[in-house]
mmCIF file of N, CA and C in Angstrom:
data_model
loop_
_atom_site.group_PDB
_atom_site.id
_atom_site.type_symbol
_atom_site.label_atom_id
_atom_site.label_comp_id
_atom_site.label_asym_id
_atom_site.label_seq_id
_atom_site.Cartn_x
_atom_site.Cartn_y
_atom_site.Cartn_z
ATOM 1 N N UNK A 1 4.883 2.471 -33.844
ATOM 2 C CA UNK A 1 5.208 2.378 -32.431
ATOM 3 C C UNK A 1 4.593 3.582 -31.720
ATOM 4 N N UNK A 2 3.854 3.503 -30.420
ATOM 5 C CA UNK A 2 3.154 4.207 -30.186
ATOM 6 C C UNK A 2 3.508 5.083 -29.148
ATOM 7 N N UNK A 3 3.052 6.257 -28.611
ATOM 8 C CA UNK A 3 3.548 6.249 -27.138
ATOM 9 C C UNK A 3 3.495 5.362 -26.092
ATOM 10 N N UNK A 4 4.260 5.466 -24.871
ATOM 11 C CA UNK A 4 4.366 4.436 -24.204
ATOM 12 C C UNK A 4 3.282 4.600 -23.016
ATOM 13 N N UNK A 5 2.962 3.760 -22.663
ATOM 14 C CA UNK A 5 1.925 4.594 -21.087
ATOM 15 C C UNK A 5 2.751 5.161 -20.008
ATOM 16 N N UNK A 6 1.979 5.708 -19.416
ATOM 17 C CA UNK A 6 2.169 6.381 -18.513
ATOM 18 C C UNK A 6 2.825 5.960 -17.323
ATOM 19 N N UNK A 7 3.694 6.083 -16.639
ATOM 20 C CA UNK A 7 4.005 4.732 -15.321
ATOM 21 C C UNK A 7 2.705 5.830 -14.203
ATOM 22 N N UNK A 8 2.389 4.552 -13.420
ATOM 23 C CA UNK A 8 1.449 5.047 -12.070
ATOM 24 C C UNK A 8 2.216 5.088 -11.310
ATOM 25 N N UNK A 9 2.091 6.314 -10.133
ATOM 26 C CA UNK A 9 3.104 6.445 -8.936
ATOM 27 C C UNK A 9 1.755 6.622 -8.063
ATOM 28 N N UNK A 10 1.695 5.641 -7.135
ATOM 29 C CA UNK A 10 1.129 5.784 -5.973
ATOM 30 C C UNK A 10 1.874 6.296 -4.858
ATOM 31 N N UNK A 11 1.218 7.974 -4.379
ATOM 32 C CA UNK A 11 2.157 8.196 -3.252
ATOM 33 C C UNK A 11 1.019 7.824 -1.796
ATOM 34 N N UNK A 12 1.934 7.376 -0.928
ATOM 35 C CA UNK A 12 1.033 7.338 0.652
ATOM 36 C C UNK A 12 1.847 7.794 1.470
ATOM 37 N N UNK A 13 1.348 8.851 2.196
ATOM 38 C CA UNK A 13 1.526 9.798 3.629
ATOM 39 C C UNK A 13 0.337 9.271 3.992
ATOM 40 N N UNK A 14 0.663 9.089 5.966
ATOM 41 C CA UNK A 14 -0.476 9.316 6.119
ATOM 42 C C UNK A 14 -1.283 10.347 6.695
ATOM 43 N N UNK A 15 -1.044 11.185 6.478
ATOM 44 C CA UNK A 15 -1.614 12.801 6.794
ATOM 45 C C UNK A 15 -0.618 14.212 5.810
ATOM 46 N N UNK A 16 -1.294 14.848 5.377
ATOM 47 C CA UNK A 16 -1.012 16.377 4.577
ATOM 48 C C UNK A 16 -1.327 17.323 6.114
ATOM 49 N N UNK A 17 -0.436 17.177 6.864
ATOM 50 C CA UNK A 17 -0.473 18.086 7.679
ATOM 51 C C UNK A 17 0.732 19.119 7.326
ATOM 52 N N UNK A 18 0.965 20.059 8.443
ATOM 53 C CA UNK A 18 1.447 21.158 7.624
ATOM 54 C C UNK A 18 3.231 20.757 8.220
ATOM 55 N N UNK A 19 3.740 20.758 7.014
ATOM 56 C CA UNK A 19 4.924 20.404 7.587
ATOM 57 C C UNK A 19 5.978 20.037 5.962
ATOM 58 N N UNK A 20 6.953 19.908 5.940
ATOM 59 C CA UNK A 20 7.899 19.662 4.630
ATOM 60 C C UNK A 20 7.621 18.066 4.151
ATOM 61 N N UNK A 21 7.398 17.031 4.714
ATOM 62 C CA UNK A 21 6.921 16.217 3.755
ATOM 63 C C UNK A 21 5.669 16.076 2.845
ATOM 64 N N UNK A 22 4.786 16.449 3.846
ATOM 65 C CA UNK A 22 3.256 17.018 2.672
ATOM 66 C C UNK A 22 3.717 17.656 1.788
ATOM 67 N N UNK A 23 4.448 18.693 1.550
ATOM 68 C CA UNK A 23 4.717 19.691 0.786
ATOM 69 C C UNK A 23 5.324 18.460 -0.281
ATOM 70 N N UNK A 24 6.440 18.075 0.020
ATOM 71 C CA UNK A 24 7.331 17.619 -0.854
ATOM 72 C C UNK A 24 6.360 16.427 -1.346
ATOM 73 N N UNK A 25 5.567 15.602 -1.100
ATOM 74 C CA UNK A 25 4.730 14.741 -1.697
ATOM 75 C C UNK A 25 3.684 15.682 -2.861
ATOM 76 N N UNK A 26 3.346 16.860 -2.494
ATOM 77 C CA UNK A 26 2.289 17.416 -3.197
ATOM 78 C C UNK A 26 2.998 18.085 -4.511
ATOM 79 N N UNK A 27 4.081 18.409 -4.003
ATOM 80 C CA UNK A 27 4.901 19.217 -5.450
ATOM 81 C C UNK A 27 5.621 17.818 -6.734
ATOM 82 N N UNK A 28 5.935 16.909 -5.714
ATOM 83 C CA UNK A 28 6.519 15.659 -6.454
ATOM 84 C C UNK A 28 5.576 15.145 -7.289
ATOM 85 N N UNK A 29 4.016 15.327 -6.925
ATOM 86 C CA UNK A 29 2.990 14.535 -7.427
ATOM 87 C C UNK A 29 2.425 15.637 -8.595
ATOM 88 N N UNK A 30 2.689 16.744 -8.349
ATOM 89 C CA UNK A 30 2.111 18.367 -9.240
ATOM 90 C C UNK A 30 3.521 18.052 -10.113
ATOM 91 N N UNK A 31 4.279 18.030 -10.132
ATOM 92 C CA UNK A 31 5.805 17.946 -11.008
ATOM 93 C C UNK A 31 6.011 17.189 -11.219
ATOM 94 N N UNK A 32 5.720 16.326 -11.490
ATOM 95 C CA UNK A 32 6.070 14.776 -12.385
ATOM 96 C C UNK A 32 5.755 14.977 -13.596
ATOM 97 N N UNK A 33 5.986 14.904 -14.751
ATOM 98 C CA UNK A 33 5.918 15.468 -16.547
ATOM 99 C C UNK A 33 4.468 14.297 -16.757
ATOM 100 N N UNK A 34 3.209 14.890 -16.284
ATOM 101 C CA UNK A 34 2.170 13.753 -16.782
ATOM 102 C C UNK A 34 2.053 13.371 -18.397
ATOM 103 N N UNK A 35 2.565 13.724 -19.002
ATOM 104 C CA UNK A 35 3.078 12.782 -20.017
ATOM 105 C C UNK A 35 3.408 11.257 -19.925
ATOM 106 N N UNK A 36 4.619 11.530 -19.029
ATOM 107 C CA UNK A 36 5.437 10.041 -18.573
ATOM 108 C C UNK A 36 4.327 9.498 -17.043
ATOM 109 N N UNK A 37 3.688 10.219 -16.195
ATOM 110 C CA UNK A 37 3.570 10.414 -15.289
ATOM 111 C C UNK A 37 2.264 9.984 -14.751
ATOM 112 N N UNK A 38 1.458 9.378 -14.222
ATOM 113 C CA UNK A 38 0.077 9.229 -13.688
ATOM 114 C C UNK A 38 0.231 9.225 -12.300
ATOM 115 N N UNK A 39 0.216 10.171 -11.240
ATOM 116 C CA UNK A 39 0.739 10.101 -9.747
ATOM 117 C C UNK A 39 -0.986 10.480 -8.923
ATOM 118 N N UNK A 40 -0.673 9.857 -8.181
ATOM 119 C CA UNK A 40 -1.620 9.492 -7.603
ATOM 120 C C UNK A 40 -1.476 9.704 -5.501
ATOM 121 N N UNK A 41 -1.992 10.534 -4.911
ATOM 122 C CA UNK A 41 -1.650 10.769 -3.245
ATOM 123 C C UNK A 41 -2.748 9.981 -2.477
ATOM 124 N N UNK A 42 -2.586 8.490 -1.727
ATOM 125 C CA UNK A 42 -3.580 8.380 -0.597
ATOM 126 C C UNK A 42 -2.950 9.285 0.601
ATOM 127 N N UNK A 43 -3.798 9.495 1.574
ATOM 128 C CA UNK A 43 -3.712 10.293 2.613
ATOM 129 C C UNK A 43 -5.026 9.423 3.865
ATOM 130 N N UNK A 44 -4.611 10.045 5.022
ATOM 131 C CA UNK A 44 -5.812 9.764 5.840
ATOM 132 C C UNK A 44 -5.786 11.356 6.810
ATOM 133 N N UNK A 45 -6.576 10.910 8.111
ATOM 134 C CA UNK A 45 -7.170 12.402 8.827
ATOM 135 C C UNK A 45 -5.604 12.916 9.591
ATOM 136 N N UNK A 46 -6.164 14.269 9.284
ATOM 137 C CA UNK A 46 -4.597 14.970 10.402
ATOM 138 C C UNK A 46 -5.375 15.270 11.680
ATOM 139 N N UNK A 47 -4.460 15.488 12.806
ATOM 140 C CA UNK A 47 -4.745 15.460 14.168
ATOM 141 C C UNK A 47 -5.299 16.051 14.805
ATOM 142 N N UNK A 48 -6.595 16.517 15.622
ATOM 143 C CA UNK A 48 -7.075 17.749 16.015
ATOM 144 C C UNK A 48 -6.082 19.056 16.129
ATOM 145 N N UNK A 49 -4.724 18.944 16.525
ATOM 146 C CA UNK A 49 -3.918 20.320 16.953
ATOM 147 C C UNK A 49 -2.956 20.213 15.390
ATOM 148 N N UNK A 50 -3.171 19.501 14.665
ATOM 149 C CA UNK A 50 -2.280 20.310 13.430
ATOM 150 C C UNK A 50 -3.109 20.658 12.361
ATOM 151 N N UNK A 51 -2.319 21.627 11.802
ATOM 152 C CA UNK A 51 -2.625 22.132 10.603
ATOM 153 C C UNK A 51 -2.646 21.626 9.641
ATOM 154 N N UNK A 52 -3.755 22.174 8.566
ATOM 155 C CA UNK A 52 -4.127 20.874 6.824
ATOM 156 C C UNK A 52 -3.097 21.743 5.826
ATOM 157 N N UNK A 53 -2.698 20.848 5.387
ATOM 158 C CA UNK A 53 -1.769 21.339 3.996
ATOM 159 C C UNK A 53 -2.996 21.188 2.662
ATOM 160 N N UNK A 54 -3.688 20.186 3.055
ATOM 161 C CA UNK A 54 -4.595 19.536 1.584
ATOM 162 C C UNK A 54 -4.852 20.668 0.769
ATOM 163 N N UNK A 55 -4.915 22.008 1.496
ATOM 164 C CA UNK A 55 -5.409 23.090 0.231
ATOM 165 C C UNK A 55 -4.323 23.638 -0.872
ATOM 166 N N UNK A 56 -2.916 22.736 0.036
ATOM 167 C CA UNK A 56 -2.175 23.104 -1.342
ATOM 168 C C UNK A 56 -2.246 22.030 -2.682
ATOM 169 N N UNK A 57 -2.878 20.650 -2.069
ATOM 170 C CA UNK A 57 -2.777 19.835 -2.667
ATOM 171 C C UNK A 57 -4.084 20.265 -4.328
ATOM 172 N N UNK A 58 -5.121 21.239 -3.171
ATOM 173 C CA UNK A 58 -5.817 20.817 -4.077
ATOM 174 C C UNK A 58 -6.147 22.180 -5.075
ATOM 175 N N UNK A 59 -4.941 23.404 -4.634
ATOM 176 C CA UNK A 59 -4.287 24.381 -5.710
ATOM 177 C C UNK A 59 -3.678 24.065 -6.691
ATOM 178 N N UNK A 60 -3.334 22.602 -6.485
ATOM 179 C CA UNK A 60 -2.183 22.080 -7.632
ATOM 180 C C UNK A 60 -2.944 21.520 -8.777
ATOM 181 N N UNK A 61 -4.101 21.146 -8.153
ATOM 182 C CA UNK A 61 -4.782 20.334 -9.408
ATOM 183 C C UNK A 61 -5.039 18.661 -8.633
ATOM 184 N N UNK A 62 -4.383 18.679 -7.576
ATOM 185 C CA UNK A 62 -4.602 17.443 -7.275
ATOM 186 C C UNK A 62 -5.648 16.716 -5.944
ATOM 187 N N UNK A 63 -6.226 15.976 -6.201
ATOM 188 C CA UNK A 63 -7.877 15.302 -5.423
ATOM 189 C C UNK A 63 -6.842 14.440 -4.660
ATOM 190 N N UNK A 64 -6.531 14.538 -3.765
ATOM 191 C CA UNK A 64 -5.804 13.256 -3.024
ATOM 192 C C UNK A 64 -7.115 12.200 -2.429
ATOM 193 N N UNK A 65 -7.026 10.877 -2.676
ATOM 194 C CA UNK A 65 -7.706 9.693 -2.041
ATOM 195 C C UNK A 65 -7.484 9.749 -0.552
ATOM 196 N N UNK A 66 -8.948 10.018 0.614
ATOM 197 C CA UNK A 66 -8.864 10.172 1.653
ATOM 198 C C UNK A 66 -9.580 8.923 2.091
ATOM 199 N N UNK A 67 -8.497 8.109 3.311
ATOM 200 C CA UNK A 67 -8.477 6.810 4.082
ATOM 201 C C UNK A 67 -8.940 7.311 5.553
ATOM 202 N N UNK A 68 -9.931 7.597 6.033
ATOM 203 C CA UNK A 68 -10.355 8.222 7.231
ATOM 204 C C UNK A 68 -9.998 7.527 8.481
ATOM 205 N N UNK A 69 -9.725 6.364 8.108
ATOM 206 C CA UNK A 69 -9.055 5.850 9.787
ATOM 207 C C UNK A 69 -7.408 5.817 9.878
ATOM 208 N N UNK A 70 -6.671 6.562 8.585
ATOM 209 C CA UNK A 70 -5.251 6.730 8.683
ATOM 210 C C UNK A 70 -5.077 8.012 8.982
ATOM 211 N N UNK A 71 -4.144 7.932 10.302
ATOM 212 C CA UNK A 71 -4.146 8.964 10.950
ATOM 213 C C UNK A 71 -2.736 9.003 11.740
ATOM 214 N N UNK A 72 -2.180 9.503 13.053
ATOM 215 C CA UNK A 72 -0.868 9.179 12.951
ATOM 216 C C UNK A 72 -1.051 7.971 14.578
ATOM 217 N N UNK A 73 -2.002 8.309 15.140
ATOM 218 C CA UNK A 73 -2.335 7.481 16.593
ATOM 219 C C UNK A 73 -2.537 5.999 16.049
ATOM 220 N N UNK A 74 -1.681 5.386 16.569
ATOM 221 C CA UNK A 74 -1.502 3.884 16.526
ATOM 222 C C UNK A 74 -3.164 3.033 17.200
ATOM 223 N N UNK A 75 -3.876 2.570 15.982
ATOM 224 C CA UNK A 75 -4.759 1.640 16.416
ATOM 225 C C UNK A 75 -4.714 0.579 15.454
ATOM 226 N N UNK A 76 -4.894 -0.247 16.390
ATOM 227 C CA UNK A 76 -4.965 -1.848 15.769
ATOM 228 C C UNK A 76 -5.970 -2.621 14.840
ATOM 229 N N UNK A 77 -7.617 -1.827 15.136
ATOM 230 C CA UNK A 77 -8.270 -2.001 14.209
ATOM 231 C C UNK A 77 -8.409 -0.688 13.109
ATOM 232 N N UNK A 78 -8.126 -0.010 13.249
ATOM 233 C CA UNK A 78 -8.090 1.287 12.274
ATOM 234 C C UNK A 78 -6.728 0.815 11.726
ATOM 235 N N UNK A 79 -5.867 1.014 11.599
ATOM 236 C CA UNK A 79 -4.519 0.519 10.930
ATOM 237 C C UNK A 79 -5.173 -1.036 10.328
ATOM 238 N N UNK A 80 -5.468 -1.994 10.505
ATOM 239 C CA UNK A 80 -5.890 -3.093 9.746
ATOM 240 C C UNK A 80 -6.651 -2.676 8.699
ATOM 241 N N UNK A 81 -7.822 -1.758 9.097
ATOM 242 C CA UNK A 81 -8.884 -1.706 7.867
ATOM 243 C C UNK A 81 -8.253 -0.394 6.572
ATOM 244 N N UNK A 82 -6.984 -0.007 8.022
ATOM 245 C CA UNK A 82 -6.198 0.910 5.958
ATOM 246 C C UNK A 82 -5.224 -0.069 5.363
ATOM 247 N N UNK A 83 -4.344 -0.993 5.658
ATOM 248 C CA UNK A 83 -3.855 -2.019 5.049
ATOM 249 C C UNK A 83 -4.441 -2.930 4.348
ATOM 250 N N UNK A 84 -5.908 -3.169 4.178
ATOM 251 C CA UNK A 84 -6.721 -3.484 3.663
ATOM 252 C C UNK A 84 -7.149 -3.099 2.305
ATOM 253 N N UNK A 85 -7.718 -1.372 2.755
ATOM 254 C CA UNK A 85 -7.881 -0.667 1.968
ATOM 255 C C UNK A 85 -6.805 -0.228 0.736
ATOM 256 N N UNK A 86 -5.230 0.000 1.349
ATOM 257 C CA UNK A 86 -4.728 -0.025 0.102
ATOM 258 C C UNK A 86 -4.278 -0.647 -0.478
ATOM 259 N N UNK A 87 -4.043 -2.359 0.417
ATOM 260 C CA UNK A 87 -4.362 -3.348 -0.611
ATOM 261 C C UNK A 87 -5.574 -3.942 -1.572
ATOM 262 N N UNK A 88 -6.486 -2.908 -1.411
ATOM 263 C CA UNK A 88 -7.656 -3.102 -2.168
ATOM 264 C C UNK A 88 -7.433 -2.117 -3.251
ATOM 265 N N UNK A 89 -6.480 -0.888 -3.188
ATOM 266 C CA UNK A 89 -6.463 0.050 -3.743
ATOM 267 C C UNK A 89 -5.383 -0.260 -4.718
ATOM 268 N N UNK A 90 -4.398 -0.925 -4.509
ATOM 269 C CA UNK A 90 -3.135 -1.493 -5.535
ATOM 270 C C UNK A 90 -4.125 -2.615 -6.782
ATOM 271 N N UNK A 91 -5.042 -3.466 -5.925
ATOM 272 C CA UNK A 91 -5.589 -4.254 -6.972
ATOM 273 C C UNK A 91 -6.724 -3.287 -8.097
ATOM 274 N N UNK A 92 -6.704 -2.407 -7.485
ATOM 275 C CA UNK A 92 -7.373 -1.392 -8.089
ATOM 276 C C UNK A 92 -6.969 -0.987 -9.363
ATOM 277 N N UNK A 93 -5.956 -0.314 -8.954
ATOM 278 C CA UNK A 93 -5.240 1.151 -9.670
ATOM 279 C C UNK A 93 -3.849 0.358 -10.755
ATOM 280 N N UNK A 94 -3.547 -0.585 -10.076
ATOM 281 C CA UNK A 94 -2.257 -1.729 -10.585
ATOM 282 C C UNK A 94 -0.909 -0.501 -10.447
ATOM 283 N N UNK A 95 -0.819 -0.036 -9.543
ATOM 284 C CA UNK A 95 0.456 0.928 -10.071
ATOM 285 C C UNK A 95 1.432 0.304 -10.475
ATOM 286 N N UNK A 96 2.584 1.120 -10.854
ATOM 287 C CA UNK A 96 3.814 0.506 -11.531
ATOM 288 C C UNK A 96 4.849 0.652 -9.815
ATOM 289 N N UNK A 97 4.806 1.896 -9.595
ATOM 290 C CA UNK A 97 5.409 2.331 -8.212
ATOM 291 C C UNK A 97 4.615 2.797 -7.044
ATOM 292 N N UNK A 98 5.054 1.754 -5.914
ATOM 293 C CA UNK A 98 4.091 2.671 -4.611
ATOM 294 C C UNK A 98 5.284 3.592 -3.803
ATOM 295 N N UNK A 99 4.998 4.770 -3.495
ATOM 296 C CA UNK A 99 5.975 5.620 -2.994
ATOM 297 C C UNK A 99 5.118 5.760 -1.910
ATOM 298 N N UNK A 100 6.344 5.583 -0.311
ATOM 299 C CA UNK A 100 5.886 5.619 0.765
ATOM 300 C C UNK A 100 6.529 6.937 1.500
ATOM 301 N N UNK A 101 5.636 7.546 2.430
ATOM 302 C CA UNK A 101 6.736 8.611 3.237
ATOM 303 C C UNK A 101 6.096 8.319 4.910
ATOM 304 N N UNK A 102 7.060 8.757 5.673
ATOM 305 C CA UNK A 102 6.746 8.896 6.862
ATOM 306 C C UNK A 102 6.498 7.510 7.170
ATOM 307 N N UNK A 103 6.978 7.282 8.576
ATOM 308 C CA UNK A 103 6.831 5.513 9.269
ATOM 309 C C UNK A 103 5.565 5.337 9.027
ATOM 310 N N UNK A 104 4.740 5.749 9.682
ATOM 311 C CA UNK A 104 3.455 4.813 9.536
ATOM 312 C C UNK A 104 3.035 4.272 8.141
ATOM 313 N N UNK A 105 3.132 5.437 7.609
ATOM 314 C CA UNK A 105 2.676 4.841 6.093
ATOM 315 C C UNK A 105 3.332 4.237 5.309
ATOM 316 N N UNK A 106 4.933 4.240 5.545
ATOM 317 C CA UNK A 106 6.016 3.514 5.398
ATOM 318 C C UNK A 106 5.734 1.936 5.853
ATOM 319 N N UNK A 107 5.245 1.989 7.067
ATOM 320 C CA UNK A 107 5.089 0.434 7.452
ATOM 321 C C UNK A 107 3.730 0.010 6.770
ATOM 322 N N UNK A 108 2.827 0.793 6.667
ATOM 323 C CA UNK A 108 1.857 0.160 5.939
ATOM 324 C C UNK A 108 1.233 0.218 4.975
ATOM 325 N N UNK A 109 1.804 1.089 4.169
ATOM 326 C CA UNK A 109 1.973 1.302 2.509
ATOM 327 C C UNK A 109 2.764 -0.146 2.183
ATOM 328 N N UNK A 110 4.189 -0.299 2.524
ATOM 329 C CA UNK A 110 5.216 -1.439 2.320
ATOM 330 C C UNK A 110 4.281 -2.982 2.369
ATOM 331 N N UNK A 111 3.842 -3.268 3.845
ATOM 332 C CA UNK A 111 3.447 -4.291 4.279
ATOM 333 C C UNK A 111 2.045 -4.623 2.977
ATOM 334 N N UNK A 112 1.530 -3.603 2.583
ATOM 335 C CA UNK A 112 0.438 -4.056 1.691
ATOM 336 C C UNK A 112 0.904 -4.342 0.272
ATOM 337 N N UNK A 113 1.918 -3.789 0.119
ATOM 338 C CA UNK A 113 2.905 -3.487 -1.112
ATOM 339 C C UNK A 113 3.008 -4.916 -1.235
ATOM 340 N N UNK A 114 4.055 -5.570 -0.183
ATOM 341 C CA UNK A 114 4.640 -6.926 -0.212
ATOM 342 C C UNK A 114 3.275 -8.026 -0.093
ATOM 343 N N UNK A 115 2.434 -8.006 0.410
ATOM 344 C CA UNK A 115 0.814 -8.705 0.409
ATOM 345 C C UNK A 115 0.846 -8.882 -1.219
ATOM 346 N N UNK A 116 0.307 -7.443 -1.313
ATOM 347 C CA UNK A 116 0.011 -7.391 -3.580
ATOM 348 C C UNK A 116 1.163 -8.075 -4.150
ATOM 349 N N UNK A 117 2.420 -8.491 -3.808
ATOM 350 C CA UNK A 117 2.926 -8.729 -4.502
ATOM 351 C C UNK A 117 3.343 -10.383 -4.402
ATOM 352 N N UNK A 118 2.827 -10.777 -3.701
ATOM 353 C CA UNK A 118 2.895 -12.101 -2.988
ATOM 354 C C UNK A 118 2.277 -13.039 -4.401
ATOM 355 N N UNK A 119 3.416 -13.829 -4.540
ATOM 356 C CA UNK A 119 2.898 -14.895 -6.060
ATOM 357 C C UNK A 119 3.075 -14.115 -6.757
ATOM 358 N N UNK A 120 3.029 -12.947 -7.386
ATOM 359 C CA UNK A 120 3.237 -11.880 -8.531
ATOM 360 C C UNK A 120 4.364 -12.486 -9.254
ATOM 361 N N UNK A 121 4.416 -12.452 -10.880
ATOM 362 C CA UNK A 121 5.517 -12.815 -11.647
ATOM 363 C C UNK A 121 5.910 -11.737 -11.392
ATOM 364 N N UNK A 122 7.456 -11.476 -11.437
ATOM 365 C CA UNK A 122 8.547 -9.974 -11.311
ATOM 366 C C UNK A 122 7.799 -8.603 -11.970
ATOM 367 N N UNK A 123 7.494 -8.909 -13.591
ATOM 368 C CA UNK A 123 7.082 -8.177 -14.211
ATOM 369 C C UNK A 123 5.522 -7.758 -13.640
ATOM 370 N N UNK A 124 4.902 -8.358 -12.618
ATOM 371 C CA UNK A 124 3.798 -7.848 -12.581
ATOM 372 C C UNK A 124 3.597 -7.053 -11.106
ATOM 373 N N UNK A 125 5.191 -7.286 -10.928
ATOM 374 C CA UNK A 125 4.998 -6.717 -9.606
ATOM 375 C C UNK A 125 4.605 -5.255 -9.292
ATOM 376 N N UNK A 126 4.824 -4.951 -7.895
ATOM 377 C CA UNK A 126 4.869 -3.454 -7.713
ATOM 378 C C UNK A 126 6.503 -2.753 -7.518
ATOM 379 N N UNK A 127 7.185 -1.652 -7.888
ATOM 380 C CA UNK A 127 8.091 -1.719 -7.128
ATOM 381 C C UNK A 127 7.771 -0.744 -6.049
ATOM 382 N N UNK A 128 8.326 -0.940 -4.976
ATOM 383 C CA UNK A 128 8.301 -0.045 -3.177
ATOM 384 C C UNK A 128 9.383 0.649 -3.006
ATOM 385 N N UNK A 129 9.414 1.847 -3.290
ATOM 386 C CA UNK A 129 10.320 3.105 -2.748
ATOM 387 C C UNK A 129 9.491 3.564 -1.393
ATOM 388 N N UNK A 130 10.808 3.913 -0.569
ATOM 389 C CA UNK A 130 10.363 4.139 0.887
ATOM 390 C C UNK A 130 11.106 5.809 0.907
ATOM 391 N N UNK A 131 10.890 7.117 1.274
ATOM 392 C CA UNK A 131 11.652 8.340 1.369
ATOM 393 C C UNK A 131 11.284 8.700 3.033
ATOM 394 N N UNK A 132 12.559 8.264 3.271
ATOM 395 C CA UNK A 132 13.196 8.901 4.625
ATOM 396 C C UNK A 132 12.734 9.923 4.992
ATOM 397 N N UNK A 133 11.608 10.710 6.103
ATOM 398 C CA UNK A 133 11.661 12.269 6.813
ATOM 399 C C UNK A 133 11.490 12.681 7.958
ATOM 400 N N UNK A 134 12.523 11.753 8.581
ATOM 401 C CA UNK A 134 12.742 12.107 9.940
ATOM 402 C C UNK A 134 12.305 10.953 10.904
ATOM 403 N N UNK A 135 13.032 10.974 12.256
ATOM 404 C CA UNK A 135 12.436 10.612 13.140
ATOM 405 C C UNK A 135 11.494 10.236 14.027
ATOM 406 N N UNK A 136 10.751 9.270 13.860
ATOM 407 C CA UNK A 136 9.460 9.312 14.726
ATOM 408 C C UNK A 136 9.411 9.921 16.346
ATOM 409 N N UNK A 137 10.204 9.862 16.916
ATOM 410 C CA UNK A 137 10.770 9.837 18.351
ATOM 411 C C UNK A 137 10.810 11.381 18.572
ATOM 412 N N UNK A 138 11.562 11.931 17.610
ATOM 413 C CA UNK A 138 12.479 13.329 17.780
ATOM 414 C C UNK A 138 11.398 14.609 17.177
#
């Protein structure tokens, strides 16, 4: 009996700007026991007036996958062609878990989540964890 594989954790923010959820995505993805662990960060562009976290991402050891039209400004064809993309990226990678943070990427991490999983037997599904950080509004 062999070791077991690895589970894949796909995480999606959509921006490593400077702030406590980047952080907490980059340490969750650096601290996971890669033994058990294969974690994985999409990201897209942060905003002309904020600050990049990515250099902690990429002190840790970790290359985060950059989606250049995910960003936090609501567009209709840029938001289509990243729901696309990481439903191109699940048929990709097959994760075991997609981990979502922050609304936007929450709504469209999920929405591609439930796409990939559309007809899927149970076992081949994805499962979708969503982590709460705050208010869009506030």
């Amino acid at each position: 009996m062999g070791k077991p594989e690895p589970v894949k954790v796909l995480h999606i923010i959509a921006r490593l700007n400077i702030g406590g959820p980047a952080i907490y995505v980059i340490l969750l993805t650096h601290e996971l026991p890669r033994e058990r662990f294969h974690s994985q960060i999409v990201t897209g562009a942060i905003g002309r007036d904020e600050g990049d976290m990515s250099y902690l991402a990429l002190e840790k050891g970790i290359q985060p996958f950059f989606i250049p039209q995910f960003g936090r400004e609501i567009s209709l064809l840029d938001d289509l062609k990243v729901l696309r993309r990481i439903t191109g990226l699940l048929k990709q990678l097959k994760p075991d878990i997609m981990h979502t943070h922050t609304a936007k990427a929450g709504t469209i991490g999920r929405l591609s989540g439930l796409l990939y999983n559309l007809g899927k037997k149970k076992k081949n599904r994805i499962s979708l964890i969503h982590t709460f950080h705050g208010h869009v509004f506030h």
